[in-house]
Structures are given as C-alpha cells and as structure tokens.
mmCIF file of C-alpha atoms and ligand atoms in Angstrom:
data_model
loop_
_atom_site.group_PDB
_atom_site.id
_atom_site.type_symbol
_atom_site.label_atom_id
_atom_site.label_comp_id
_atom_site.label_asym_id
_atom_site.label_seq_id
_atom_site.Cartn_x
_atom_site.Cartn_y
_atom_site.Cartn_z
ATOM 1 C CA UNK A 277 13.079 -26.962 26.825
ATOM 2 C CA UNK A 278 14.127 -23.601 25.821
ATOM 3 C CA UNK A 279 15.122 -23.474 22.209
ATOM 4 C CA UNK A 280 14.974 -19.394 21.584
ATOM 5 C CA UNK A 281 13.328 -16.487 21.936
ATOM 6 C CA UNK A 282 9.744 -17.790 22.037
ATOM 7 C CA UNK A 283 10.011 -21.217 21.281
ATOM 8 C CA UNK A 284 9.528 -22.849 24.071
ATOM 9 C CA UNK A 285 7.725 -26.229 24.177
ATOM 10 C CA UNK A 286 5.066 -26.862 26.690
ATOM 11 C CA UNK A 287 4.551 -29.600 28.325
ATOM 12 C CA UNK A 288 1.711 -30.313 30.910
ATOM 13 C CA UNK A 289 2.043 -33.053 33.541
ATOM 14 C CA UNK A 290 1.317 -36.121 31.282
ATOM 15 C CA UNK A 291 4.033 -34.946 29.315
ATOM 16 C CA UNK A 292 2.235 -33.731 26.407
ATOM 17 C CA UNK A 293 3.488 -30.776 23.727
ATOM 18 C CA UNK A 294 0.547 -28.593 24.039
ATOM 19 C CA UNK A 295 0.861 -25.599 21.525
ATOM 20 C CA UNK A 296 -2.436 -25.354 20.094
ATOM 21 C CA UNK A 297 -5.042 -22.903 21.168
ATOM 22 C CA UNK A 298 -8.664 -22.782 20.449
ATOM 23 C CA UNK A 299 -9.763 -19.179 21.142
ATOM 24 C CA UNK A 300 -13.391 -18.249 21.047
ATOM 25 C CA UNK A 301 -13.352 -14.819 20.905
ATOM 26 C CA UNK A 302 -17.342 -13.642 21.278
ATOM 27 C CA UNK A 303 -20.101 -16.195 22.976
ATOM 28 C CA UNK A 304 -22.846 -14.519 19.933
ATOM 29 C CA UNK A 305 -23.953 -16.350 16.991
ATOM 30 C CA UNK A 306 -25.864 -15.678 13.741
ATOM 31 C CA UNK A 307 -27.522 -19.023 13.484
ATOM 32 C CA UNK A 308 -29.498 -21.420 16.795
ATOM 33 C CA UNK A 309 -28.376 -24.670 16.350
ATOM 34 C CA UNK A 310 -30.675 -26.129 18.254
ATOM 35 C CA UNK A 311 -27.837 -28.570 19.690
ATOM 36 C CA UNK A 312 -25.217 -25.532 20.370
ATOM 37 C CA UNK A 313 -27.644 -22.217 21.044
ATOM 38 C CA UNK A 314 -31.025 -22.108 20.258
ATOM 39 C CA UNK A 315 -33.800 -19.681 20.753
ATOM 40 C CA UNK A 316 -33.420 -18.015 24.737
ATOM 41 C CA UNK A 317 -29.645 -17.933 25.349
ATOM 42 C CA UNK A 318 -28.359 -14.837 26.722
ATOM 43 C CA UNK A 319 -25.666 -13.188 25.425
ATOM 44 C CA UNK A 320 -23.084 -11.958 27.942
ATOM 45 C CA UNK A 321 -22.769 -8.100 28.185
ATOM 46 C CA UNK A 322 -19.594 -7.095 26.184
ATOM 47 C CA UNK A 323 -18.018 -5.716 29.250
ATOM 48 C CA UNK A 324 -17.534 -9.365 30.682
ATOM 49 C CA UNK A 325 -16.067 -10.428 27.836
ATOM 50 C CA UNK A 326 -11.863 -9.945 27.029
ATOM 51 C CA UNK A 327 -11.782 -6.728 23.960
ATOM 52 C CA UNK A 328 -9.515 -7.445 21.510
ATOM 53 C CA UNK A 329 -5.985 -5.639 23.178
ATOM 54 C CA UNK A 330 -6.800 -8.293 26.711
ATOM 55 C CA UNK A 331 -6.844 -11.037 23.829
ATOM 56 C CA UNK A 332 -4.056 -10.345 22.321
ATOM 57 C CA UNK A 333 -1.793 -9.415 25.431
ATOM 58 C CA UNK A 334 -3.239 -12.923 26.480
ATOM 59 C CA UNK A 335 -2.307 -14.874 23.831
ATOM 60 C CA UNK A 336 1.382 -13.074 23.551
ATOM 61 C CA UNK A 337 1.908 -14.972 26.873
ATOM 62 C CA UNK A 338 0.777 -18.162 25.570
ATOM 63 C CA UNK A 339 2.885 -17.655 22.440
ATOM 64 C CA UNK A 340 5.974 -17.260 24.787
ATOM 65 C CA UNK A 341 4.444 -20.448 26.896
ATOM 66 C CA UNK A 342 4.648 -22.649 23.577
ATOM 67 C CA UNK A 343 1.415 -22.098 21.578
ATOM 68 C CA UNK A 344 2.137 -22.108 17.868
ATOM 69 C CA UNK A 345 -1.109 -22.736 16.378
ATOM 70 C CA UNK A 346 -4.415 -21.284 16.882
ATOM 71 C CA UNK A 347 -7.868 -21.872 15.949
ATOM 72 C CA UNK A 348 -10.318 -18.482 16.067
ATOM 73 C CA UNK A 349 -13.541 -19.924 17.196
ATOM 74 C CA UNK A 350 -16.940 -18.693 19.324
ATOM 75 C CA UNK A 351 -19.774 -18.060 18.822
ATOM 76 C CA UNK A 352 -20.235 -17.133 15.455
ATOM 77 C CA UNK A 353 -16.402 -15.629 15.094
ATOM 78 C CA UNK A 354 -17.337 -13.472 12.429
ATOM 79 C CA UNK A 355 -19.947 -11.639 14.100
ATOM 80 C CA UNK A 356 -17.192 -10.191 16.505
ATOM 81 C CA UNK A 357 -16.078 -6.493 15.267
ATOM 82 C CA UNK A 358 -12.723 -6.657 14.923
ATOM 83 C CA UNK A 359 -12.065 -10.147 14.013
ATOM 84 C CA UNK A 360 -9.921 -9.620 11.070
ATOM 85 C CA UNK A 361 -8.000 -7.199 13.194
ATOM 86 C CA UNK A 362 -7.527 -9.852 15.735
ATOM 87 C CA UNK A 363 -6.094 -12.312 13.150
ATOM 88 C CA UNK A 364 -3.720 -9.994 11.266
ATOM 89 C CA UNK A 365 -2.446 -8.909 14.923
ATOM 90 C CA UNK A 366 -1.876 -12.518 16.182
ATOM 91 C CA UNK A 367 -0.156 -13.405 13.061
ATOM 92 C CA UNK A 368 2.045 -10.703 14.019
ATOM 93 C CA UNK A 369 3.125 -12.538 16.940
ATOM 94 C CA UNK A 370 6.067 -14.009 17.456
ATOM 95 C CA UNK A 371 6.209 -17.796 17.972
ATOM 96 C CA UNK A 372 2.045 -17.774 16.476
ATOM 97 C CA UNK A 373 2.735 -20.238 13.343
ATOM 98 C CA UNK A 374 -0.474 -20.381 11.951
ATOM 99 C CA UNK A 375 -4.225 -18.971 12.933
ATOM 100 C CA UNK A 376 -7.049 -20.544 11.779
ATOM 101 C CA UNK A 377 -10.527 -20.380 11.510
ATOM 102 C CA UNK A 378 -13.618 -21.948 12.421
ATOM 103 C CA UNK A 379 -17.139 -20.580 11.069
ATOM 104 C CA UNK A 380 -20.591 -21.644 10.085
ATOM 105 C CA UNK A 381 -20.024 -19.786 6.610
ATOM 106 C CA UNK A 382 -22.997 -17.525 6.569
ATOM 107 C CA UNK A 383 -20.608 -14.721 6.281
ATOM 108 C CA UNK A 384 -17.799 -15.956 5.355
ATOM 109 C CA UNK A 385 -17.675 -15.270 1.350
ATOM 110 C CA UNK A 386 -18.360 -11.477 2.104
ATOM 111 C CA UNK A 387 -15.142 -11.844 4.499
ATOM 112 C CA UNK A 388 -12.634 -13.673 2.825
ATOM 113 C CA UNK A 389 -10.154 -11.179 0.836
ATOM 114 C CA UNK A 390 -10.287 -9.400 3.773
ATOM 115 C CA UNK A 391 -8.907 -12.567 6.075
ATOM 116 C CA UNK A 392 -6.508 -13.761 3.384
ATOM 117 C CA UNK A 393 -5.196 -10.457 3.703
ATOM 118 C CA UNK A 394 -4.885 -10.575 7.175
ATOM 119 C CA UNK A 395 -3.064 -14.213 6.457
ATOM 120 C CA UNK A 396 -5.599 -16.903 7.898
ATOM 121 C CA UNK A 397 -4.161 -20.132 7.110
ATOM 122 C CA UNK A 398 -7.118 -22.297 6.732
ATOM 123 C CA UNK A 399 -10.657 -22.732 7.426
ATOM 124 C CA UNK A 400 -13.133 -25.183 8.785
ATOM 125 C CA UNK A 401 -16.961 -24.231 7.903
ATOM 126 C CA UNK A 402 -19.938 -25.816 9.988
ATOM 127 C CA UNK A 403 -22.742 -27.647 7.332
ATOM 128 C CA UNK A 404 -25.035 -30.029 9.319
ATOM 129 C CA UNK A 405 -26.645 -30.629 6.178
ATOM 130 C CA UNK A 406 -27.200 -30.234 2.432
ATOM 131 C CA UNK A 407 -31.034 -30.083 2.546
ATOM 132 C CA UNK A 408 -32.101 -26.361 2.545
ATOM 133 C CA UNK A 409 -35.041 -27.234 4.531
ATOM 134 C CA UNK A 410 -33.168 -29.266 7.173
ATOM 135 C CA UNK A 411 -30.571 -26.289 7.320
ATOM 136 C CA UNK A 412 -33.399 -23.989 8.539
ATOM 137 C CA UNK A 413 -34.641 -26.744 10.645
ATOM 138 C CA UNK A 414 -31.562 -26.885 12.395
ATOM 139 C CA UNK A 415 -30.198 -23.535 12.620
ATOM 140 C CA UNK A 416 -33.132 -21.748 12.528
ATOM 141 C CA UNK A 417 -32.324 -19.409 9.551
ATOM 142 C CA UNK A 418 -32.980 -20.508 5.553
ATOM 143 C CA UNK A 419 -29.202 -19.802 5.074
ATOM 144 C CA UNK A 420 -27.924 -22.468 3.043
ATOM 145 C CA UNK A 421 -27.252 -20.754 -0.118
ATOM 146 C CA UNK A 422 -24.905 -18.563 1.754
ATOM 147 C CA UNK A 423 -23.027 -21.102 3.530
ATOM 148 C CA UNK A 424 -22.159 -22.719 -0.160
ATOM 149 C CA UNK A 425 -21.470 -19.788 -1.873
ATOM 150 C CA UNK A 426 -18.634 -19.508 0.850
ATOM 151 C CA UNK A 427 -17.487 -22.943 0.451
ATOM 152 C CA UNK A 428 -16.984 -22.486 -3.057
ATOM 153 C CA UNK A 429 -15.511 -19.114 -2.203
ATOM 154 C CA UNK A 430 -12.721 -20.713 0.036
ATOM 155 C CA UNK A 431 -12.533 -23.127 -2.751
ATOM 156 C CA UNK A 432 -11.156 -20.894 -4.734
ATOM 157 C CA UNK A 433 -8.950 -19.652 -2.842
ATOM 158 C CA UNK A 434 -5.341 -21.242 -2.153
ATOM 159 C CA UNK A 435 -6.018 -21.801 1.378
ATOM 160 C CA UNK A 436 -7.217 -25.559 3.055
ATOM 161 C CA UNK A 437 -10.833 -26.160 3.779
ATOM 162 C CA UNK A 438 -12.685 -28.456 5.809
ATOM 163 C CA UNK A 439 -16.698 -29.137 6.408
ATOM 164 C CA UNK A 440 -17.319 -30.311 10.133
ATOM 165 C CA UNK A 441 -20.602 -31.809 10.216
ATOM 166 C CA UNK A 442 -21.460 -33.454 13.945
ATOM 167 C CA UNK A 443 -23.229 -36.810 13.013
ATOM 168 C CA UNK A 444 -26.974 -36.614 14.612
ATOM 169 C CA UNK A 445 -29.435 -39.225 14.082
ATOM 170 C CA UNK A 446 -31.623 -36.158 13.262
ATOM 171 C CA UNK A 447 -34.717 -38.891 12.225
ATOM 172 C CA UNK A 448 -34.842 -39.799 15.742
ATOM 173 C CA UNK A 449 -35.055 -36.476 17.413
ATOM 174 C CA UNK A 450 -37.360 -35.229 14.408
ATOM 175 C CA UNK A 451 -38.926 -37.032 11.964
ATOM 176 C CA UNK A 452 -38.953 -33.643 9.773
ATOM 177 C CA UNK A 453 -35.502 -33.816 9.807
ATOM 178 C CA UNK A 454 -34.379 -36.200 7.717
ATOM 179 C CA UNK A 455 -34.905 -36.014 3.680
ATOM 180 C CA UNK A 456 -38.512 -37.737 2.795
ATOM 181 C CA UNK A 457 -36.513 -40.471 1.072
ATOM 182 C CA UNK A 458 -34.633 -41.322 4.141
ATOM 183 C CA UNK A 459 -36.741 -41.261 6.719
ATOM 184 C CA UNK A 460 -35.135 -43.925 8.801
ATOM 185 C CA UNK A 461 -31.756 -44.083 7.489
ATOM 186 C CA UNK A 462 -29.510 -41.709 9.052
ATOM 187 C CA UNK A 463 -26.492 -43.461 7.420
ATOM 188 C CA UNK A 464 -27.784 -42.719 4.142
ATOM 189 C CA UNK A 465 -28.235 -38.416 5.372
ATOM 190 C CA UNK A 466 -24.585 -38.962 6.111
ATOM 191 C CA UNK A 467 -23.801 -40.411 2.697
ATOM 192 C CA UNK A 468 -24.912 -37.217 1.204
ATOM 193 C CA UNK A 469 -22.310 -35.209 2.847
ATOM 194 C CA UNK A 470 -19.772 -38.171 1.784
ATOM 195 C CA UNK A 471 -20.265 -37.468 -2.046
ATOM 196 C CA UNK A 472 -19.618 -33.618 -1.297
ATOM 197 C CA UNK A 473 -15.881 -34.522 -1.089
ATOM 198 C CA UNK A 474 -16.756 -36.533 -4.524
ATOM 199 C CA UNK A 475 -15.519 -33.884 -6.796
ATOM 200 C CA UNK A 476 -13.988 -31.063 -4.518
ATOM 201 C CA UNK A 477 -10.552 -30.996 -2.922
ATOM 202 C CA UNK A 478 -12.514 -30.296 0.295
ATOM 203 C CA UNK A 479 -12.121 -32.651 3.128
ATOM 204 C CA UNK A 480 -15.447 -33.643 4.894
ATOM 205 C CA UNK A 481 -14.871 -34.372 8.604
ATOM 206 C CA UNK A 482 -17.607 -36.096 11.045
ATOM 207 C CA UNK A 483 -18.063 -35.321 14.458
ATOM 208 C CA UNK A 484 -19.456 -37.729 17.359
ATOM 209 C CA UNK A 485 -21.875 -35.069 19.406
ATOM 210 C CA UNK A 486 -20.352 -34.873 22.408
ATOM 211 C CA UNK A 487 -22.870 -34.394 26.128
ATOM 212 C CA UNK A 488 -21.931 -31.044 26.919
ATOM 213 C CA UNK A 489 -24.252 -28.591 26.960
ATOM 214 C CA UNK A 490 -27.151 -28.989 24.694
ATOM 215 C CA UNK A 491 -25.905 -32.023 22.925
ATOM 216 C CA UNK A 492 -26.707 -34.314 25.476
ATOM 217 C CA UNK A 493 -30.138 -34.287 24.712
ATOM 218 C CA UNK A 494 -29.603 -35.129 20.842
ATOM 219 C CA UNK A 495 -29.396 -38.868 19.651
ATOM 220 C CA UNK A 496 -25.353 -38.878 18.236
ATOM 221 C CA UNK A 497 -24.970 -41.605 15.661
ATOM 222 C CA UNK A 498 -21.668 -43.465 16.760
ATOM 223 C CA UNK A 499 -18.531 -43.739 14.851
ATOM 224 C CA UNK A 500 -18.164 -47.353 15.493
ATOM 225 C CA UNK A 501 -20.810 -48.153 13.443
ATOM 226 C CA UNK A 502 -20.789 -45.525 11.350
ATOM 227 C CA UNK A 503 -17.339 -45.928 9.627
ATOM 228 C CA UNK A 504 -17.956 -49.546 9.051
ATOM 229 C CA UNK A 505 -21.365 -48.652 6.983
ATOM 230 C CA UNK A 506 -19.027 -46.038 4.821
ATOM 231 C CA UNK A 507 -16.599 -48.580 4.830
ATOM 232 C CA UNK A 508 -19.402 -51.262 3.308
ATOM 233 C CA UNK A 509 -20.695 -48.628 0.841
ATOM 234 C CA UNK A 510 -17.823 -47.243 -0.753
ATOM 235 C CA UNK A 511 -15.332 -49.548 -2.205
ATOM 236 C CA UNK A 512 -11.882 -49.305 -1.445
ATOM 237 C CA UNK A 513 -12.479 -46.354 1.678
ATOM 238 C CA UNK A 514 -9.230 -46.824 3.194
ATOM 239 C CA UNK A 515 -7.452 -44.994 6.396
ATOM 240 C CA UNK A 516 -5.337 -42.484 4.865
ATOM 241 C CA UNK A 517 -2.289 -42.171 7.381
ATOM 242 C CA UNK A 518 -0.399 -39.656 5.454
ATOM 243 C CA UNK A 519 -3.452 -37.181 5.969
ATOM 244 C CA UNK A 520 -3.076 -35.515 9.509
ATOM 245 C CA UNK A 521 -3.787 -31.698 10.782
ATOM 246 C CA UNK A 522 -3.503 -30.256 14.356
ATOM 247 C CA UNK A 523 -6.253 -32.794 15.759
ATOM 248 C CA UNK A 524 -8.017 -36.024 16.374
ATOM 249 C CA UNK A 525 -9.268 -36.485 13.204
ATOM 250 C CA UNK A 526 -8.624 -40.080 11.522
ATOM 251 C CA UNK A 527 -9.000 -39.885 7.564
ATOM 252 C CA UNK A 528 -10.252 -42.137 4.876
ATOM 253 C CA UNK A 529 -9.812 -41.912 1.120
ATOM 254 C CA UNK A 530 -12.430 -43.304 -1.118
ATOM 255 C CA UNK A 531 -11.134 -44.299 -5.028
ATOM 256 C CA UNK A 532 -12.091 -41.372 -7.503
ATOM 257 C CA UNK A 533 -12.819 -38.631 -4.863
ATOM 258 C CA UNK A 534 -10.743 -35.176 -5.527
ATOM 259 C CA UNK A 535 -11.506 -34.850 -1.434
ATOM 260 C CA UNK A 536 -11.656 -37.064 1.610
ATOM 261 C CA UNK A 537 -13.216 -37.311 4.385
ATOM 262 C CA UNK A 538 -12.315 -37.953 8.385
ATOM 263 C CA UNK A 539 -13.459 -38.542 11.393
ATOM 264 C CA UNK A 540 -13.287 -36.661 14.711
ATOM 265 C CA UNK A 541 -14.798 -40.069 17.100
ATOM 266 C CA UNK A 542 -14.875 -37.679 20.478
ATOM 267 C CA UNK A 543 -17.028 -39.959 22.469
ATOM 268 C CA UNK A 544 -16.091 -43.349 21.366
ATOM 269 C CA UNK A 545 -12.887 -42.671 20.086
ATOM 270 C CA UNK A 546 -9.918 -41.788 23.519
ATOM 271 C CA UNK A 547 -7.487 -39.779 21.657
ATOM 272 C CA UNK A 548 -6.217 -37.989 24.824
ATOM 273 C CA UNK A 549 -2.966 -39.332 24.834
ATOM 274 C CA UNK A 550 -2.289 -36.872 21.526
ATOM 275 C CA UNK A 551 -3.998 -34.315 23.276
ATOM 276 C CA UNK A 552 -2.087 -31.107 22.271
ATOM 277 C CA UNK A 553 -5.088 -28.119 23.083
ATOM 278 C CA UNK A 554 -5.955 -25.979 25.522
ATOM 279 C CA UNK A 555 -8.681 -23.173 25.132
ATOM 280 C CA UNK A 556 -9.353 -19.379 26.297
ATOM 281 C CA UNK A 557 -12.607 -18.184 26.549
ATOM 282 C CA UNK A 558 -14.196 -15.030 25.955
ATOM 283 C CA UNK A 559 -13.973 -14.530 29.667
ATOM 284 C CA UNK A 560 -10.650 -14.856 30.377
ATOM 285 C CA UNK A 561 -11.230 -18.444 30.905
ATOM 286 C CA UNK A 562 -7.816 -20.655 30.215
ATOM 287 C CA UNK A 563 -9.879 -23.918 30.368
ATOM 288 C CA UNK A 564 -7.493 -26.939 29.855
ATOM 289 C CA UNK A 565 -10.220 -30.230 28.987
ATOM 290 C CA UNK A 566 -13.315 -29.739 27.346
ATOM 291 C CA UNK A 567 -15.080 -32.209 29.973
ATOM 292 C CA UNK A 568 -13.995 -30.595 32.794
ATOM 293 C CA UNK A 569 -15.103 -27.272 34.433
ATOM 294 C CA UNK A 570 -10.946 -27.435 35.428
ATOM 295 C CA UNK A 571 -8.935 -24.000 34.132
ATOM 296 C CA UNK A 572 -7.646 -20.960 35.578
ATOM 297 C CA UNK A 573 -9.693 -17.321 35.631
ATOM 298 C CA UNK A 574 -7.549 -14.741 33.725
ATOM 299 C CA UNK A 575 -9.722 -12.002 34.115
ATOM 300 C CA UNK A 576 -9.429 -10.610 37.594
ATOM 301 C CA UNK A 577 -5.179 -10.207 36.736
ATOM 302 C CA UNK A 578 -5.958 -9.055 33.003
ATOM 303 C CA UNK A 579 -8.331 -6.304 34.569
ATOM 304 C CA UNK A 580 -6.648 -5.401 37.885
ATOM 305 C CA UNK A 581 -4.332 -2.005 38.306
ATOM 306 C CA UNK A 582 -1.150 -4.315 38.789
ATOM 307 C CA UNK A 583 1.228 -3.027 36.275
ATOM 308 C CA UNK A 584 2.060 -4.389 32.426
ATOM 309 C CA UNK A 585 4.880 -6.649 34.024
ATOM 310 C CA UNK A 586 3.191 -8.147 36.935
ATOM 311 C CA UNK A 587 0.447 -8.736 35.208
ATOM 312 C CA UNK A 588 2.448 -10.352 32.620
ATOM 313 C CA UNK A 589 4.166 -12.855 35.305
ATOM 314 C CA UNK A 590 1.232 -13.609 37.129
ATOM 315 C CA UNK A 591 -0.557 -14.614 33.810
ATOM 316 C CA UNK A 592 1.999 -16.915 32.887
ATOM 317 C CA UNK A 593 2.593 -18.130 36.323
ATOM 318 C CA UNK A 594 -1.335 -18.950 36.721
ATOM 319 C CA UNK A 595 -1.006 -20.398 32.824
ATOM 320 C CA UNK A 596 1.596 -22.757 33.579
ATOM 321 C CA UNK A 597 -0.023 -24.630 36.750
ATOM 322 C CA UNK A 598 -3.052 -24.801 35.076
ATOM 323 C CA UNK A 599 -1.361 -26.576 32.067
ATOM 324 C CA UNK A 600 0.951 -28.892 34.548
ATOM 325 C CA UNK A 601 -2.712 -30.084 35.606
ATOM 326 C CA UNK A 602 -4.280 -30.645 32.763
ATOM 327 C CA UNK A 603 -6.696 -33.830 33.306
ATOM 328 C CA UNK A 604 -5.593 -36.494 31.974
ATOM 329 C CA UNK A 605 -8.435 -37.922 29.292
ATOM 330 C CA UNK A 606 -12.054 -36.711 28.642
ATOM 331 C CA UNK A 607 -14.630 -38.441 30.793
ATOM 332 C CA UNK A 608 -17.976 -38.032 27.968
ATOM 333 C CA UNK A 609 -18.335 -42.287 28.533
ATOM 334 C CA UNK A 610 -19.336 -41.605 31.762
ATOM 335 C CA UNK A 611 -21.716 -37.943 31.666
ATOM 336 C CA UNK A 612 -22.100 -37.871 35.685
ATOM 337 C CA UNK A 613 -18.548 -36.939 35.595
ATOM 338 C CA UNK A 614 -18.517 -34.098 33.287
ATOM 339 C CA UNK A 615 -18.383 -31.066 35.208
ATOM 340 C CA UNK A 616 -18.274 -28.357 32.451
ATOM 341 C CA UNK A 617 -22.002 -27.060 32.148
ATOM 342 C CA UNK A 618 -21.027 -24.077 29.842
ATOM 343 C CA UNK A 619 -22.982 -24.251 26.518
ATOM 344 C CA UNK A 620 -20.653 -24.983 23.734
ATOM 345 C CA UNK A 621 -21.348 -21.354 21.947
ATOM 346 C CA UNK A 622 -19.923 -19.974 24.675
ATOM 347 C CA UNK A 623 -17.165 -22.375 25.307
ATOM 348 C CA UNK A 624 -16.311 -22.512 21.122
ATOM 349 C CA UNK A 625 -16.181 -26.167 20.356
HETATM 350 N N1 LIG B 754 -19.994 -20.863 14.911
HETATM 351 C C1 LIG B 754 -18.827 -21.557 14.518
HETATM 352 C C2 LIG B 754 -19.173 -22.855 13.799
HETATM 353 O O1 LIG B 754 -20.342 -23.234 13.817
HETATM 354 O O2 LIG B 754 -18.240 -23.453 13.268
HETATM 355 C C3 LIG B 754 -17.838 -21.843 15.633
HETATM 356 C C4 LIG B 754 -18.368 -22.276 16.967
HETATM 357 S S1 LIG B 754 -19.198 -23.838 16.995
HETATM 358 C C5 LIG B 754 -19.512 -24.011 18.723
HETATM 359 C C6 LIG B 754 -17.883 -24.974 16.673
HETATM 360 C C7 LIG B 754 -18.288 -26.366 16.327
HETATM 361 O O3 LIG B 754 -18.802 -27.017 17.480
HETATM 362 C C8 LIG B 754 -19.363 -26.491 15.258
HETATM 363 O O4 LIG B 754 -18.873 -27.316 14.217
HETATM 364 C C9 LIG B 754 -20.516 -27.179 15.963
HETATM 365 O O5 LIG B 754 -21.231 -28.033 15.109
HETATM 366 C C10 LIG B 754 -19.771 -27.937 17.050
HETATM 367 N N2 LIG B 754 -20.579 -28.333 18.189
HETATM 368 C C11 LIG B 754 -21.465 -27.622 18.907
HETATM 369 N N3 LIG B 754 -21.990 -28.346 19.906
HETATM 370 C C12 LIG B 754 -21.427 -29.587 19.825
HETATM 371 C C13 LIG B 754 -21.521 -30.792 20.586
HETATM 372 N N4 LIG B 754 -22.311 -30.894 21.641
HETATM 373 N N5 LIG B 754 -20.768 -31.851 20.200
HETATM 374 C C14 LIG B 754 -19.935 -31.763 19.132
HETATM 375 N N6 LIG B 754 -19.770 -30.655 18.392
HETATM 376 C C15 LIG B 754 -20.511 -29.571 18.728
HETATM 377 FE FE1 LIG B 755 -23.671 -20.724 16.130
HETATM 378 FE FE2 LIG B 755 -21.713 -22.436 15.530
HETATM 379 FE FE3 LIG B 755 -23.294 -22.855 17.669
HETATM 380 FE FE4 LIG B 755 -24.352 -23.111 15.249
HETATM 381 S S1 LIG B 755 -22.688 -24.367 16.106
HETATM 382 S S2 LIG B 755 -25.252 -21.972 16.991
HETATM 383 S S3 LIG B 755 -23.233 -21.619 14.120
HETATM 384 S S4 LIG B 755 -21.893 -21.202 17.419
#
C-alpha cells in the first residue's frame, strides 16, 4: 500500500509489516566475548566491507521499501569511523523514524553528546555481568568501570536505555565464572542483574543464547524455567503488556522497581509470527532470518559501473524478492537446520 512519498508498507510473503532494520555497520569489536568473537577471528579487510556513502545509498532504498526504524549494530558499532556521521545522515532520511543503537558501552560515555547531537533515539548496552572479574572473564578486557560509567551516562540523558544480558549458565561452562557465593546457582547470577532495574528507570532485558555461531557451544539457561524462578522470588513480578518496543521482548514489572525488566525467549519462545526485521550486513548482505544463510548479495550491484538509477532499481528489485521470501519462523529447536554459519560479530545480533 502506497500511502506517500516514502511510506510505503512492506510486506513479505507471510504478510508481515517489516520496517525495521538491524544494520551492522563494521564486523570489529573492542571486547572477545568468548560466545560472539574471541581471541583468532579475522577481521575482514575494509575494502570488502560497504563505506559509509554504499550504506547510506542502501538504506535510502530500504527507507523507500518501508523501513522506518533502525537499529546501528556490528561489531563493536562505535569502533567504526564515521559512525556518528552515519546516524546524523540516516536520520536525515526520509521515511527513517527513528535510529537506534546497540553497544557494549566501553565507549559509549566518551560518545554520547556527540550521538544525541546527531539524534539517536535510544540505546541498548551489552553487560553480561556485574562482577568485574567475570566481565574480564568474559570479554577478555577489565572494562567494567567503563561500561557503567556509560550506563549512568545514558541515564542521564533524556533518551531510553536498555541492558541486554544473554542468560548463560556461565557455572557450567566455567566454574570461575560464577561469583564464589554462587557457585551453582546461575538463577541467583541472574538475580543480580534483576536488582539493577531496582532503583534505575533502566529496563533489564534477558536473552536465550541462541546456536549460531559460537553460542552453540555455551550452556543457555532457558526462559521457561527461568521466568518462573523470577516469578517465585520476587513478589508480585507481573507481565507488563503496556510495555512494548520494536521486538520480541515480553516485560515484567516487579512492585517498588523504578525499572523493569523483559525477556527476549529466542530459542524457546516462536515469536515469528510478529516478525517485523530484516538485516544488512557489512557486506552488502540483505539477510532476511537470522537462522538462515537465505538473503540477497548487494554488493556486486552497489559496486558495479551501472549507473545511479539502475543501480537504484536493481537494488530494490533484488530487495523486494528477497523480502517476499522471507522464511517463515526461525528453526534454532532443531540446529541441523540452521544454515547461517556467520559468527554473530559479523552478522550484528
Ligand atoms: N557489540 C555490540 C554489543 O555487544 O551490543 C553489538 C553487537 S553484539 C553481536 C549484539 C548482541 O548480540 C549482544 O548483546 C550480544 O550479547 C548478543 N549475542 C552475541 N552472540 C549471541 C548469541 N549466540 N545468542 C544471543 N545473543 C548473542
Ligand atoms: Fe563485541 Fe558485542 Fe560480540 Fe561482545 S557481543 S564481542 S561486544 S560484538
């Protein structure tokens, strides 16, 4: 349906609105989550990857497709020269409602007048953890001071912000990683992150590790027991319906927090039927499920000597079939059918 210049809604074969875009825009990272990117992943050379004009000449398309929202992700995003160029500039857009961010935080406080300038409308910041040991232990660098100076940073500010934390039983891949108090409690490592929301207006949201990449190979605690533990332990947690952003998330209030906290169940949870995404890699990659290896190669077109125009209609041509056959739900029940074998730094989450 047409309803003006730009505002067209997209639809892929299921019949779903699909107007949000998660864009990773560099496949390097600051940290080596030893789930996402640890210690031996190559970086692609920069030539291979789309500069800042192919991303935004890319995205303009999938503005006038239907995309309203998008979600800056990588990598670490804000290792990527140019990145609050790249937001101010696809703010500028016509059609682009809102751009987002997504970030593990380390240098995010040094960063932020500078991206509320450029207009970011929120932010989500990665914290595995609250334990300055088990940071390091995780992502390999004793940054943990950092990470909650720019919490309290974006705190400050007027703009929303959420923690992602995926929910490992770490004491089961590593006995080092849990605090010495909790040893064999995961629930209760979880719980710590819980009370963070206690006295913030920050919303806390949980992640079920999903087997791509890397995460395979680390021991997710499940939603469907882990919601009925918070559930047990805090008195009056209830769903909170009117809560809802761009995604999956289900959220719970507790009585007397100033935040909340949610739950993104990726793996247990099917919330396909809402599915309203798509994502464009930093190779040109317009991939359309995060299971699937199933997208459409932008690259050779954006690169070839064809000129502005065809470029333009061949872009949008390739975009649209890809969307029509977007797959229908995620298959991560069943891991023999997941054909994506990208690691998720270079995919963005
Ligand atoms: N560096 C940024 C950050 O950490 O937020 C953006 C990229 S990172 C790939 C995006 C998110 O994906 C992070 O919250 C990270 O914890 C999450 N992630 C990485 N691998 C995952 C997996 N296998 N399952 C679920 N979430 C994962
Ligand atoms: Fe970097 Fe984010 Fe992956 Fe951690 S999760 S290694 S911060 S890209």
């Amino acid at each position: 349906m047409l309803l003006g210049y730009n505002y067209f809604i997209m639809k892929d074969g299921f019949g779903r609105t699909i107007d949000y875009l998660r864009l990773s825009i560099t496949d390097r990272c600051n940290l080596r989550c030893r789930y996402c990117m640890p210690d031996g992943i190559v970086s692609l050379p920069m030539s291979e990857i789309l500069s800042i004009e192919e991303i935004i000449f890319t995205t303009r398309i999938l503005a006038e497709l239907g995309i309203k929202k998008i979600k800056i992700t990588g990598g670490e995003p804000l290792v990527r020269k140019g990145c609050i160029q790249l937001i101010r500039m696809l703010k500028e857009i016509p059609g682009i409602e809102e751009v987002t961010l997504t970030t593990n935080g380390v240098l995010l406080s040094e960063n932020l007048p500078a991206l509320l300038d450029a207009g970011i409308s929120a932010v989500n910041i990665s914290l595995d953890t609250l334990d300055r040991d088990k940071y390091r232990l995780i992502t390999g660098f004793d940054c943990l001071k950092e990470v909650l100076t720019s919490v309290d940073a974006a705190l400050k500010s007027s703009i929303p912000v959420k923690i992602n934390t995926v929910s490992v039983d770490w004491s089961s891949y590593d006995k080092n990683l849990n605090s010495k108090d909790n040893q064999t409690n995961p629930y209760e490592e979880i719980v710590k992150l819980v009370d963070f929301a206690a006295d913030k207006e920050i919303c806390v949201r949980f992640i079920e590790m999903m087997p791509l990449g890397l995460g395979k190979d680390f021991p997710g605690i499940p939603h469907s027991s882990l919601i009925p533990y918070l559930t047990d332990r805090y008195e009056g947690m209830t769903l909170d319906k009117e809560h809802r952003g761009n995604g999956p998330a289900v959220y719970y209030k507790i009585p007397g927090f100033t935040g909340n906290i949610g739950f993104i169940s990726a793996v247990n949870g099917k919330f396909c039927e809402s599915c309203n995404r798509i994502r464009l890699t930093t190779t040109g990659y317009l991939k359309t499920c995060l299971c699937y290896d199933k997208g459409v190669s932008l690259m050779d077109v954006i690169r070839s000597n064809a000129t502005e125009e065809e470029k333009h209609d061949t872009i949008k041509k390739l975009m649209k079939d890809a969307i029509d056959t977007k797959p229908e739900m995620h298959c991560f029940e069943d891991t023999e059918k997941i054909s994506e074998k990208h690691v998720m730094s270079s995919i963005g989450g």
